[in-house]
mmCIF file with all atom_site columns, C-alpha atoms in Angstrom:
data_model
loop_
_atom_site.group_PDB
_atom_site.id
_atom_site.type_symbol
_atom_site.label_atom_id
_atom_site.label_alt_id
_atom_site.label_comp_id
_atom_site.label_asym_id
_atom_site.label_entity_id
_atom_site.label_seq_id
_atom_site.pdbx_PDB_ins_code
_atom_site.Cartn_x
_atom_site.Cartn_y
_atom_site.Cartn_z
_atom_site.occupancy
_atom_site.B_iso_or_equiv
_atom_site.pdbx_formal_charge
_atom_site.auth_seq_id
_atom_site.auth_comp_id
_atom_site.auth_asym_id
_atom_site.auth_atom_id
_atom_site.pdbx_PDB_model_num
ATOM 1   C CA . ILE A 1 1   ? 34.360  6.375   -4.928  1.00 0.00 ? 28  ILE A CA 1
ATOM 2   C CA . ARG A 1 2   ? 35.368  3.193   -5.357  1.00 0.00 ? 29  ARG A CA 1
ATOM 3   C CA . GLU A 1 3   ? 38.647  4.474   -6.253  1.00 0.00 ? 30  GLU A CA 1
ATOM 4   C CA . LYS A 1 4   ? 39.074  5.699   -2.590  1.00 0.00 ? 31  LYS A CA 1
ATOM 5   C CA . VAL A 1 5   ? 37.051  3.210   -0.445  1.00 0.00 ? 32  VAL A CA 1
ATOM 6   C CA . GLY A 1 6   ? 37.114  -0.435  -2.458  1.00 0.00 ? 33  GLY A CA 1
ATOM 7   C CA . THR A 1 7   ? 34.363  -2.921  -2.234  1.00 0.00 ? 34  THR A CA 1
ATOM 8   C CA . GLU A 1 8   ? 33.362  -2.617  1.101   1.00 0.00 ? 35  GLU A CA 1
ATOM 9   C CA . VAL A 1 9   ? 30.352  -0.460  1.134   1.00 0.00 ? 36  VAL A CA 1
ATOM 10  C CA . PRO A 1 10  ? 27.497  -0.967  -1.302  1.00 0.00 ? 37  PRO A CA 1
ATOM 11  C CA . ILE A 1 11  ? 26.347  1.337   -4.252  1.00 0.00 ? 38  ILE A CA 1
ATOM 12  C CA . MET A 1 12  ? 23.028  0.706   -5.139  1.00 0.00 ? 39  MET A CA 1
ATOM 13  C CA . ILE A 1 13  ? 21.686  2.714   -8.537  1.00 0.00 ? 40  ILE A CA 1
ATOM 14  C CA . LEU A 1 14  ? 18.375  3.755   -7.900  1.00 0.00 ? 41  LEU A CA 1
ATOM 15  C CA . ALA A 1 15  ? 16.370  4.721   -11.248 1.00 0.00 ? 42  ALA A CA 1
ATOM 16  C CA . ALA A 1 16  ? 12.775  4.645   -13.485 1.00 0.00 ? 43  ALA A CA 1
ATOM 17  C CA . TYR A 1 17  ? 13.891  3.388   -16.228 1.00 0.00 ? 44  TYR A CA 1
ATOM 18  C CA . ASP A 1 18  ? 14.902  -0.095  -16.971 1.00 0.00 ? 45  ASP A CA 1
ATOM 19  C CA . PHE A 1 19  ? 17.932  -1.201  -15.708 1.00 0.00 ? 46  PHE A CA 1
ATOM 20  C CA . GLU A 1 20  ? 19.206  -3.991  -18.103 1.00 0.00 ? 47  GLU A CA 1
ATOM 21  C CA . ASP A 1 21  ? 20.100  -0.959  -20.579 1.00 0.00 ? 48  ASP A CA 1
ATOM 22  C CA . ILE A 1 22  ? 22.326  0.230   -18.127 1.00 0.00 ? 49  ILE A CA 1
ATOM 23  C CA . LYS A 1 23  ? 23.221  -2.946  -15.980 1.00 0.00 ? 50  LYS A CA 1
ATOM 24  C CA . ASP A 1 24  ? 27.210  -3.511  -17.714 1.00 0.00 ? 51  ASP A CA 1
ATOM 25  C CA . GLU A 1 25  ? 27.606  -0.693  -17.454 1.00 0.00 ? 52  GLU A CA 1
ATOM 26  C CA . ALA A 1 26  ? 26.913  0.036   -14.278 1.00 0.00 ? 53  ALA A CA 1
ATOM 27  C CA . GLU A 1 27  ? 28.697  -3.407  -13.351 1.00 0.00 ? 54  GLU A CA 1
ATOM 28  C CA . LYS A 1 28  ? 31.822  -2.824  -14.601 1.00 0.00 ? 55  LYS A CA 1
ATOM 29  C CA . ALA A 1 29  ? 31.835  0.745   -12.320 1.00 0.00 ? 56  ALA A CA 1
ATOM 30  C CA . GLY A 1 30  ? 31.134  -1.023  -9.471  1.00 0.00 ? 57  GLY A CA 1
ATOM 31  C CA . ILE A 1 31  ? 27.765  -1.184  -8.403  1.00 0.00 ? 58  ILE A CA 1
ATOM 32  C CA . SER A 1 32  ? 25.943  -3.292  -6.234  1.00 0.00 ? 59  SER A CA 1
ATOM 33  C CA . GLY A 1 33  ? 22.667  -3.387  -6.954  1.00 0.00 ? 60  GLY A CA 1
ATOM 34  C CA . PHE A 1 34  ? 19.849  -2.094  -8.097  1.00 0.00 ? 61  PHE A CA 1
ATOM 35  C CA . MET A 1 35  ? 16.118  -0.232  -6.816  1.00 0.00 ? 62  MET A CA 1
ATOM 36  C CA . PRO A 1 36  ? 12.899  1.012   -8.875  1.00 0.00 ? 63  PRO A CA 1
ATOM 37  C CA . LYS A 1 37  ? 11.741  3.997   -8.804  1.00 0.00 ? 64  LYS A CA 1
ATOM 38  C CA . PRO A 1 38  ? 8.702   4.987   -6.964  1.00 0.00 ? 65  PRO A CA 1
ATOM 39  C CA . PHE A 1 39  ? 10.949  4.104   -3.807  1.00 0.00 ? 66  PHE A CA 1
ATOM 40  C CA . PHE A 1 40  ? 9.342   1.644   -1.203  1.00 0.00 ? 67  PHE A CA 1
ATOM 41  C CA . ILE A 1 41  ? 11.013  1.091   2.018   1.00 0.00 ? 68  ILE A CA 1
ATOM 42  C CA . SER A 1 42  ? 10.052  -3.109  1.347   1.00 0.00 ? 69  SER A CA 1
ATOM 43  C CA . ASN A 1 43  ? 12.190  -2.730  -1.765  1.00 0.00 ? 70  ASN A CA 1
ATOM 44  C CA . LEU A 1 44  ? 14.976  -0.761  0.802   1.00 0.00 ? 71  LEU A CA 1
ATOM 45  C CA . ARG A 1 45  ? 14.483  -3.407  3.651   1.00 0.00 ? 72  ARG A CA 1
ATOM 46  C CA . ARG A 1 46  ? 14.947  -5.508  1.263   1.00 0.00 ? 73  ARG A CA 1
ATOM 47  C CA . ILE A 1 47  ? 17.663  -4.544  0.398   1.00 0.00 ? 74  ILE A CA 1
ATOM 48  C CA . VAL A 1 48  ? 19.977  -3.796  3.095   1.00 0.00 ? 75  VAL A CA 1
ATOM 49  C CA . GLU A 1 49  ? 18.914  -7.294  4.849   1.00 0.00 ? 76  GLU A CA 1
ATOM 50  C CA . GLU A 1 50  ? 20.362  -8.677  1.545   1.00 0.00 ? 77  GLU A CA 1
ATOM 51  C CA . HIS A 1 51  ? 23.508  -6.903  1.882   1.00 0.00 ? 78  HIS A CA 1
ATOM 52  C CA . HIS A 1 52  ? 23.468  -7.804  5.699   1.00 0.00 ? 79  HIS A CA 1
ATOM 53  C CA . ARG A 1 53  ? 23.388  -11.362 5.470   1.00 0.00 ? 80  ARG A CA 1
ATOM 54  C CA . LYS A 1 54  ? 26.357  -11.231 3.050   1.00 0.00 ? 81  LYS A CA 1
ATOM 55  C CA . LYS A 1 55  ? 28.291  -9.113  5.175   1.00 0.00 ? 82  LYS A CA 1
ATOM 56  C CA . ASN A 1 56  ? 28.361  -11.742 8.223   1.00 0.00 ? 83  ASN A CA 1
ATOM 57  C CA . LYS A 1 57  ? 27.531  -14.810 5.760   1.00 0.00 ? 84  LYS A CA 1
ATOM 58  C CA . MET A 1 58  ? 24.375  -15.863 7.181   1.00 0.00 ? 85  MET A CA 1
ATOM 59  C CA . PRO A 1 59  ? 22.171  -18.169 5.281   1.00 0.00 ? 86  PRO A CA 1
ATOM 60  C CA . ASP A 1 60  ? 19.483  -16.680 3.162   1.00 0.00 ? 87  ASP A CA 1
ATOM 61  C CA . PRO A 1 61  ? 16.190  -17.462 4.553   1.00 0.00 ? 88  PRO A CA 1
ATOM 62  C CA . GLY A 1 62  ? 14.374  -17.483 1.395   1.00 0.00 ? 89  GLY A CA 1
ATOM 63  C CA . SER A 1 63  ? 11.793  -14.623 0.035   1.00 0.00 ? 90  SER A CA 1
ATOM 64  C CA . LEU A 1 64  ? 10.784  -11.549 2.843   1.00 0.00 ? 91  LEU A CA 1
ATOM 65  C CA . GLN A 1 65  ? 7.661   -11.150 4.010   1.00 0.00 ? 92  GLN A CA 1
ATOM 66  C CA . VAL A 1 66  ? 6.581   -8.296  6.341   1.00 0.00 ? 93  VAL A CA 1
ATOM 67  C CA . GLN A 1 67  ? 4.629   -8.847  8.902   1.00 0.00 ? 94  GLN A CA 1
ATOM 68  C CA . HIS A 1 68  ? 4.642   -6.138  11.442  1.00 0.00 ? 95  HIS A CA 1
ATOM 69  C CA . GLY A 1 69  ? 2.786   -8.255  13.486  1.00 0.00 ? 96  GLY A CA 1
ATOM 70  C CA . ASP A 1 70  ? 0.505   -10.116 11.605  1.00 0.00 ? 97  ASP A CA 1
ATOM 71  C CA . ARG A 1 71  ? 2.049   -13.137 12.647  1.00 0.00 ? 98  ARG A CA 1
ATOM 72  C CA . CYS A 1 72  ? -1.739  -14.965 13.006  1.00 0.00 ? 99  CYS A CA 1
ATOM 73  C CA . GLY A 1 73  ? -2.273  -13.721 8.658   1.00 0.00 ? 100 GLY A CA 1
ATOM 74  C CA . VAL A 1 74  ? -4.782  -11.668 9.352   1.00 0.00 ? 101 VAL A CA 1
ATOM 75  C CA . PHE A 1 75  ? -4.205  -9.283  6.206   1.00 0.00 ? 102 PHE A CA 1
ATOM 76  C CA . GLU A 1 76  ? -4.046  -12.955 3.907   1.00 0.00 ? 103 GLU A CA 1
ATOM 77  C CA . GLY A 1 77  ? -6.513  -12.755 1.316   1.00 0.00 ? 104 GLY A CA 1
ATOM 78  C CA . MET A 1 78  ? -8.385  -9.452  1.531   1.00 0.00 ? 105 MET A CA 1
ATOM 79  C CA . HIS A 1 79  ? -9.487  -7.222  -1.458  1.00 0.00 ? 106 HIS A CA 1
ATOM 80  C CA . VAL A 1 80  ? -9.749  -3.874  -1.002  1.00 0.00 ? 107 VAL A CA 1
ATOM 81  C CA . LEU A 1 81  ? -10.717 -1.264  -3.608  1.00 0.00 ? 108 LEU A CA 1
ATOM 82  C CA . ALA A 1 82  ? -8.328  1.879   -4.020  1.00 0.00 ? 109 ALA A CA 1
ATOM 83  C CA . ALA A 1 83  ? -9.907  5.846   -5.811  1.00 0.00 ? 110 ALA A CA 1
ATOM 84  C CA . GLU A 1 84  ? -6.491  7.697   -6.053  1.00 0.00 ? 111 GLU A CA 1
ATOM 85  C CA . ASP A 1 85  ? -6.129  9.873   -9.642  1.00 0.00 ? 112 ASP A CA 1
ATOM 86  C CA . ASN A 1 86  ? -2.032  10.386  -8.570  1.00 0.00 ? 113 ASN A CA 1
ATOM 87  C CA . GLU A 1 87  ? 0.073   7.471   -10.131 1.00 0.00 ? 114 GLU A CA 1
ATOM 88  C CA . SER A 1 88  ? 2.884   7.630   -8.096  1.00 0.00 ? 115 SER A CA 1
ATOM 89  C CA . ASN A 1 89  ? 0.240   7.125   -4.832  1.00 0.00 ? 116 ASN A CA 1
ATOM 90  C CA . ALA A 1 90  ? -1.782  4.816   -6.572  1.00 0.00 ? 117 ALA A CA 1
ATOM 91  C CA . GLU A 1 91  ? 1.637   2.664   -6.549  1.00 0.00 ? 118 GLU A CA 1
ATOM 92  C CA . ILE A 1 92  ? 2.444   3.378   -3.023  1.00 0.00 ? 119 ILE A CA 1
ATOM 93  C CA . ILE A 1 93  ? -0.401  1.878   -1.798  1.00 0.00 ? 120 ILE A CA 1
ATOM 94  C CA . THR A 1 94  ? -0.607  -1.121  -4.011  1.00 0.00 ? 121 THR A CA 1
ATOM 95  C CA . GLU A 1 95  ? 3.234   -1.766  -2.558  1.00 0.00 ? 122 GLU A CA 1
ATOM 96  C CA . LEU A 1 96  ? 2.062   -1.284  0.884   1.00 0.00 ? 123 LEU A CA 1
ATOM 97  C CA . LEU A 1 97  ? -1.268  -3.010  0.902   1.00 0.00 ? 124 LEU A CA 1
ATOM 98  C CA . LYS A 1 98  ? 0.957   -6.108  -0.948  1.00 0.00 ? 125 LYS A CA 1
ATOM 99  C CA . THR A 1 99  ? 3.318   -5.925  1.120   1.00 0.00 ? 126 THR A CA 1
ATOM 100 C CA . GLU A 1 100 ? 0.393   -7.145  4.003   1.00 0.00 ? 127 GLU A CA 1
ATOM 101 C CA . GLY A 1 101 ? -0.780  -9.964  1.826   1.00 0.00 ? 128 GLY A CA 1
ATOM 102 C CA . ILE A 1 102 ? -3.813  -7.705  0.283   1.00 0.00 ? 129 ILE A CA 1
ATOM 103 C CA . THR A 1 103 ? -4.438  -7.303  -3.092  1.00 0.00 ? 130 THR A CA 1
ATOM 104 C CA . CYS A 1 104 ? -5.461  -3.673  -4.395  1.00 0.00 ? 131 CYS A CA 1
ATOM 105 C CA . ASP A 1 105 ? -7.436  -2.465  -7.910  1.00 0.00 ? 132 ASP A CA 1
ATOM 106 C CA . ILE A 1 106 ? -6.995  1.033   -8.157  1.00 0.00 ? 133 ILE A CA 1
ATOM 107 C CA . ALA A 1 107 ? -9.688  3.026   -9.185  1.00 0.00 ? 134 ALA A CA 1
ATOM 108 C CA . GLU A 1 108 ? -8.181  6.522   -10.886 1.00 0.00 ? 135 GLU A CA 1
ATOM 109 C CA . ASN A 1 109 ? -11.338 8.677   -10.267 1.00 0.00 ? 136 ASN A CA 1
ATOM 110 C CA . GLY A 1 110 ? -15.044 8.671   -8.238  1.00 0.00 ? 137 GLY A CA 1
ATOM 111 C CA . LYS A 1 111 ? -17.017 7.276   -10.943 1.00 0.00 ? 138 LYS A CA 1
ATOM 112 C CA . GLU A 1 112 ? -14.569 4.496   -11.816 1.00 0.00 ? 139 GLU A CA 1
ATOM 113 C CA . ALA A 1 113 ? -14.581 3.143   -7.791  1.00 0.00 ? 140 ALA A CA 1
ATOM 114 C CA . VAL A 1 114 ? -18.497 3.335   -8.083  1.00 0.00 ? 141 VAL A CA 1
ATOM 115 C CA . GLU A 1 115 ? -18.679 1.143   -10.819 1.00 0.00 ? 142 GLU A CA 1
ATOM 116 C CA . ARG A 1 116 ? -15.599 -1.608  -9.453  1.00 0.00 ? 143 ARG A CA 1
ATOM 117 C CA . PHE A 1 117 ? -18.159 -1.464  -6.650  1.00 0.00 ? 144 PHE A CA 1
ATOM 118 C CA . THR A 1 118 ? -21.222 -2.727  -8.217  1.00 0.00 ? 145 THR A CA 1
ATOM 119 C CA . LYS A 1 119 ? -19.895 -4.730  -10.728 1.00 0.00 ? 146 LYS A CA 1
ATOM 120 C CA . ALA A 1 120 ? -18.263 -6.505  -7.720  1.00 0.00 ? 147 ALA A CA 1
ATOM 121 C CA . LYS A 1 121 ? -19.896 -9.374  -6.343  1.00 0.00 ? 148 LYS A CA 1
ATOM 122 C CA . PRO A 1 122 ? -21.013 -8.619  -3.011  1.00 0.00 ? 149 PRO A CA 1
ATOM 123 C CA . GLY A 1 123 ? -18.843 -8.931  -0.594  1.00 0.00 ? 150 GLY A CA 1
ATOM 124 C CA . TYR A 1 124 ? -15.663 -9.004  -2.432  1.00 0.00 ? 151 TYR A CA 1
ATOM 125 C CA . TYR A 1 125 ? -14.278 -6.105  -1.110  1.00 0.00 ? 152 TYR A CA 1
ATOM 126 C CA . ASP A 1 126 ? -13.329 -5.914  2.644   1.00 0.00 ? 153 ASP A CA 1
ATOM 127 C CA . MET A 1 127 ? -12.448 -1.860  2.386   1.00 0.00 ? 154 MET A CA 1
ATOM 128 C CA . ILE A 1 128 ? -12.182 1.430   0.428   1.00 0.00 ? 155 ILE A CA 1
ATOM 129 C CA . PHE A 1 129 ? -9.342  3.446   0.158   1.00 0.00 ? 156 PHE A CA 1
ATOM 130 C CA . MET A 1 130 ? -11.124 6.587   -0.880  1.00 0.00 ? 157 MET A CA 1
ATOM 131 C CA . ASP A 1 131 ? -9.593  9.976   -2.260  1.00 0.00 ? 158 ASP A CA 1
ATOM 132 C CA . HIS A 1 132 ? -11.579 13.250  -1.450  1.00 0.00 ? 159 HIS A CA 1
ATOM 133 C CA . MET A 1 133 ? -10.456 15.078  -4.494  1.00 0.00 ? 160 MET A CA 1
ATOM 134 C CA . MET A 1 134 ? -10.044 13.735  -7.734  1.00 0.00 ? 161 MET A CA 1
ATOM 135 C CA . PRO A 1 135 ? -11.412 13.937  -11.486 1.00 0.00 ? 162 PRO A CA 1
ATOM 136 C CA . GLU A 1 136 ? -15.465 13.296  -12.866 1.00 0.00 ? 163 GLU A CA 1
ATOM 137 C CA . MET A 1 137 ? -16.262 12.539  -9.644  1.00 0.00 ? 164 MET A CA 1
ATOM 138 C CA . ASP A 1 138 ? -14.329 13.609  -5.714  1.00 0.00 ? 165 ASP A CA 1
ATOM 139 C CA . GLY A 1 139 ? -14.526 10.937  -3.110  1.00 0.00 ? 166 GLY A CA 1
ATOM 140 C CA . ILE A 1 140 ? -17.624 12.376  -1.016  1.00 0.00 ? 167 ILE A CA 1
ATOM 141 C CA . GLU A 1 141 ? -20.018 12.019  -3.728  1.00 0.00 ? 168 GLU A CA 1
ATOM 142 C CA . ALA A 1 142 ? -18.378 8.695   -4.989  1.00 0.00 ? 169 ALA A CA 1
ATOM 143 C CA . THR A 1 143 ? -19.114 7.658   -0.672  1.00 0.00 ? 170 THR A CA 1
ATOM 144 C CA . LYS A 1 144 ? -22.941 8.891   -0.945  1.00 0.00 ? 171 LYS A CA 1
ATOM 145 C CA . ILE A 1 145 ? -23.576 6.981   -3.951  1.00 0.00 ? 172 ILE A CA 1
ATOM 146 C CA . ILE A 1 146 ? -21.891 3.465   -2.846  1.00 0.00 ? 173 ILE A CA 1
ATOM 147 C CA . ARG A 1 147 ? -23.639 4.169   0.074   1.00 0.00 ? 174 ARG A CA 1
ATOM 148 C CA . SER A 1 148 ? -27.220 4.762   -1.098  1.00 0.00 ? 175 SER A CA 1
ATOM 149 C CA . GLU A 1 149 ? -27.264 2.397   -4.300  1.00 0.00 ? 176 GLU A CA 1
ATOM 150 C CA . CYS A 1 150 ? -25.434 -0.651  -3.060  1.00 0.00 ? 177 CYS A CA 1
ATOM 151 C CA . LYS A 1 151 ? -27.080 -0.319  1.160   1.00 0.00 ? 178 LYS A CA 1
ATOM 152 C CA . ASP A 1 152 ? -27.420 -4.455  0.609   1.00 0.00 ? 179 ASP A CA 1
ATOM 153 C CA . THR A 1 153 ? -22.859 -4.437  -0.201  1.00 0.00 ? 180 THR A CA 1
ATOM 154 C CA . SER A 1 154 ? -21.822 -1.575  1.404   1.00 0.00 ? 181 SER A CA 1
ATOM 155 C CA . GLY A 1 155 ? -22.586 -1.991  5.066   1.00 0.00 ? 182 GLY A CA 1
ATOM 156 C CA . GLN A 1 156 ? -19.843 -4.984  4.323   1.00 0.00 ? 183 GLN A CA 1
ATOM 157 C CA . ALA A 1 157 ? -16.501 -2.818  3.257   1.00 0.00 ? 184 ALA A CA 1
ATOM 158 C CA . ILE A 1 158 ? -15.421 -0.287  5.071   1.00 0.00 ? 185 ILE A CA 1
ATOM 159 C CA . ILE A 1 159 ? -14.122 3.040   3.465   1.00 0.00 ? 186 ILE A CA 1
ATOM 160 C CA . ILE A 1 160 ? -11.390 5.301   4.890   1.00 0.00 ? 187 ILE A CA 1
ATOM 161 C CA . ALA A 1 161 ? -11.389 9.051   3.866   1.00 0.00 ? 188 ALA A CA 1
ATOM 162 C CA . LEU A 1 162 ? -8.114  9.271   2.398   1.00 0.00 ? 189 LEU A CA 1
ATOM 163 C CA . THR A 1 163 ? -7.404  12.982  2.224   1.00 0.00 ? 190 THR A CA 1
ATOM 164 C CA . ALA A 1 164 ? -4.586  16.116  2.941   1.00 0.00 ? 191 ALA A CA 1
ATOM 165 C CA . ASN A 1 165 ? -7.468  17.630  4.084   1.00 0.00 ? 192 ASN A CA 1
ATOM 166 C CA . ALA A 1 166 ? -5.976  17.241  7.510   1.00 0.00 ? 193 ALA A CA 1
ATOM 167 C CA . ILE A 1 167 ? -8.344  20.696  8.928   1.00 0.00 ? 194 ILE A CA 1
ATOM 168 C CA . GLN A 1 168 ? -9.831  20.827  11.687  1.00 0.00 ? 195 GLN A CA 1
ATOM 169 C CA . GLY A 1 169 ? -13.582 19.481  11.434  1.00 0.00 ? 196 GLY A CA 1
ATOM 170 C CA . ALA A 1 170 ? -12.341 17.503  8.702   1.00 0.00 ? 197 ALA A CA 1
ATOM 171 C CA . LYS A 1 171 ? -12.694 13.491  9.960   1.00 0.00 ? 198 LYS A CA 1
ATOM 172 C CA . GLU A 1 172 ? -16.701 15.212  10.900  1.00 0.00 ? 199 GLU A CA 1
ATOM 173 C CA . GLU A 1 173 ? -17.147 15.791  7.549   1.00 0.00 ? 200 GLU A CA 1
ATOM 174 C CA . TYR A 1 174 ? -16.211 12.383  6.138   1.00 0.00 ? 201 TYR A CA 1
ATOM 175 C CA . LEU A 1 175 ? -17.838 10.553  8.781   1.00 0.00 ? 202 LEU A CA 1
ATOM 176 C CA . ALA A 1 176 ? -20.882 13.007  8.700   1.00 0.00 ? 203 ALA A CA 1
ATOM 177 C CA . ASN A 1 177 ? -20.634 11.605  4.497   1.00 0.00 ? 204 ASN A CA 1
ATOM 178 C CA . GLY A 1 178 ? -20.597 7.885   5.129   1.00 0.00 ? 205 GLY A CA 1
ATOM 179 C CA . PHE A 1 179 ? -16.734 7.427   5.239   1.00 0.00 ? 206 PHE A CA 1
ATOM 180 C CA . ASP A 1 180 ? -15.781 5.167   8.492   1.00 0.00 ? 207 ASP A CA 1
ATOM 181 C CA . ASP A 1 181 ? -12.028 7.054   8.812   1.00 0.00 ? 208 ASP A CA 1
ATOM 182 C CA . PHE A 1 182 ? -10.603 9.104   7.984   1.00 0.00 ? 209 PHE A CA 1
ATOM 183 C CA . LEU A 1 183 ? -6.029  8.691   7.443   1.00 0.00 ? 210 LEU A CA 1
ATOM 184 C CA . SER A 1 184 ? -4.493  12.269  6.047   1.00 0.00 ? 211 SER A CA 1
ATOM 185 C CA . LYS A 1 185 ? -1.725  12.297  3.421   1.00 0.00 ? 212 LYS A CA 1
ATOM 186 C CA . PRO A 1 186 ? 0.982   11.449  3.199   1.00 0.00 ? 213 PRO A CA 1
ATOM 187 C CA . PHE A 1 187 ? 0.894   9.197   5.453   1.00 0.00 ? 214 PHE A CA 1
ATOM 188 C CA . GLU A 1 188 ? 4.130   6.256   6.522   1.00 0.00 ? 215 GLU A CA 1
ATOM 189 C CA . ARG A 1 189 ? 3.246   2.371   6.303   1.00 0.00 ? 216 ARG A CA 1
ATOM 190 C CA . HIS A 1 190 ? 2.616   1.889   10.054  1.00 0.00 ? 217 HIS A CA 1
ATOM 191 C CA . ARG A 1 191 ? -0.413  4.779   9.778   1.00 0.00 ? 218 ARG A CA 1
ATOM 192 C CA . LEU A 1 192 ? -1.377  2.233   7.133   1.00 0.00 ? 219 LEU A CA 1
ATOM 193 C CA . HIS A 1 193 ? -1.282  -0.986  9.319   1.00 0.00 ? 220 HIS A CA 1
ATOM 194 C CA . GLU A 1 194 ? -2.862  0.570   11.953  1.00 0.00 ? 221 GLU A CA 1
ATOM 195 C CA . MET A 1 195 ? -5.641  1.231   10.541  1.00 0.00 ? 222 MET A CA 1
ATOM 196 C CA . LEU A 1 196 ? -6.466  -2.405  8.746   1.00 0.00 ? 223 LEU A CA 1
ATOM 197 C CA . GLU A 1 197 ? -5.432  -3.618  12.688  1.00 0.00 ? 224 GLU A CA 1
ATOM 198 C CA . LYS A 1 198 ? -8.360  -1.147  14.126  1.00 0.00 ? 225 LYS A CA 1
ATOM 199 C CA . TRP A 1 199 ? -11.223 -2.252  11.154  1.00 0.00 ? 226 TRP A CA 1
ATOM 200 C CA . ILE A 1 200 ? -10.508 -5.581  10.267  1.00 0.00 ? 227 ILE A CA 1
ATOM 201 C CA . PRO A 1 201 ? -13.847 -8.257  11.460  1.00 0.00 ? 228 PRO A CA 1
ATOM 202 C CA . GLU A 1 202 ? -13.037 -9.811  14.198  1.00 0.00 ? 229 GLU A CA 1
ATOM 203 C CA . GLU A 1 203 ? -14.219 -12.814 13.041  1.00 0.00 ? 230 GLU A CA 1
ATOM 204 C CA . ARG A 1 204 ? -12.045 -13.163 9.891   1.00 0.00 ? 231 ARG A CA 1
ATOM 205 C CA . ARG A 1 205 ? -9.056  -12.128 12.978  1.00 0.00 ? 232 ARG A CA 1
ATOM 206 C CA . GLU A 1 206 ? -10.605 -15.497 15.081  1.00 0.00 ? 233 GLU A CA 1
ATOM 207 C CA . ILE A 1 207 ? -10.545 -17.977 11.625  1.00 0.00 ? 234 ILE A CA 1
ATOM 208 C CA . SER A 1 208 ? -7.352  -16.384 10.805  1.00 0.00 ? 235 SER A CA 1
ATOM 209 C CA . CYS A 1 209 ? -5.422  -17.295 14.283  1.00 0.00 ? 236 CYS A CA 1
ATOM 210 C CA . LYS A 1 210 ? -7.381  -20.041 14.424  1.00 0.00 ? 237 LYS A CA 1
ATOM 211 C CA . ASP A 1 211 ? -6.170  -21.746 11.134  1.00 0.00 ? 238 ASP A CA 1
#
């Protein structure tokens, strides 16, 4: 490809392994850069913007912060608990929340989610994203336990069902079992952002905007 098109077109390597093992060979071949897998939209955005700046000789603005309208930083400093047994899905939701300034703790099943929530100090978790189908304990059972055994603190946390079960009546079932809302999988980043916007406490929004 380099022999045919020269150096104008950037060529990226996508890989799940350590780039250092192939870096020298790749650069000699004409590779422009590297992007790790699993693939996150934030990495793609960074690569495209870096190339655009270099091509147009634009100054580097420094570290990029993707805010998607969150100009007041209302999500900054939030703590979220995500119960997700699929490792790739867990990495994706962690990365997406990170770009919003949110710290995300992962629980691999419903039982671990209950343990993490009950051991955390009251009010530590602002929101819980709870997968439905998980080993040891599913999301519905975990939510029921959190709502019944942690009444003093569970009311402060919004619990969102994460599931591929988008059949008619599913949302009503989740709401009846203690969930606050429903987000079907797979979901795009803007849908996650909309869910955060919908459920963030108004007092937090007002304080952040004043700051």
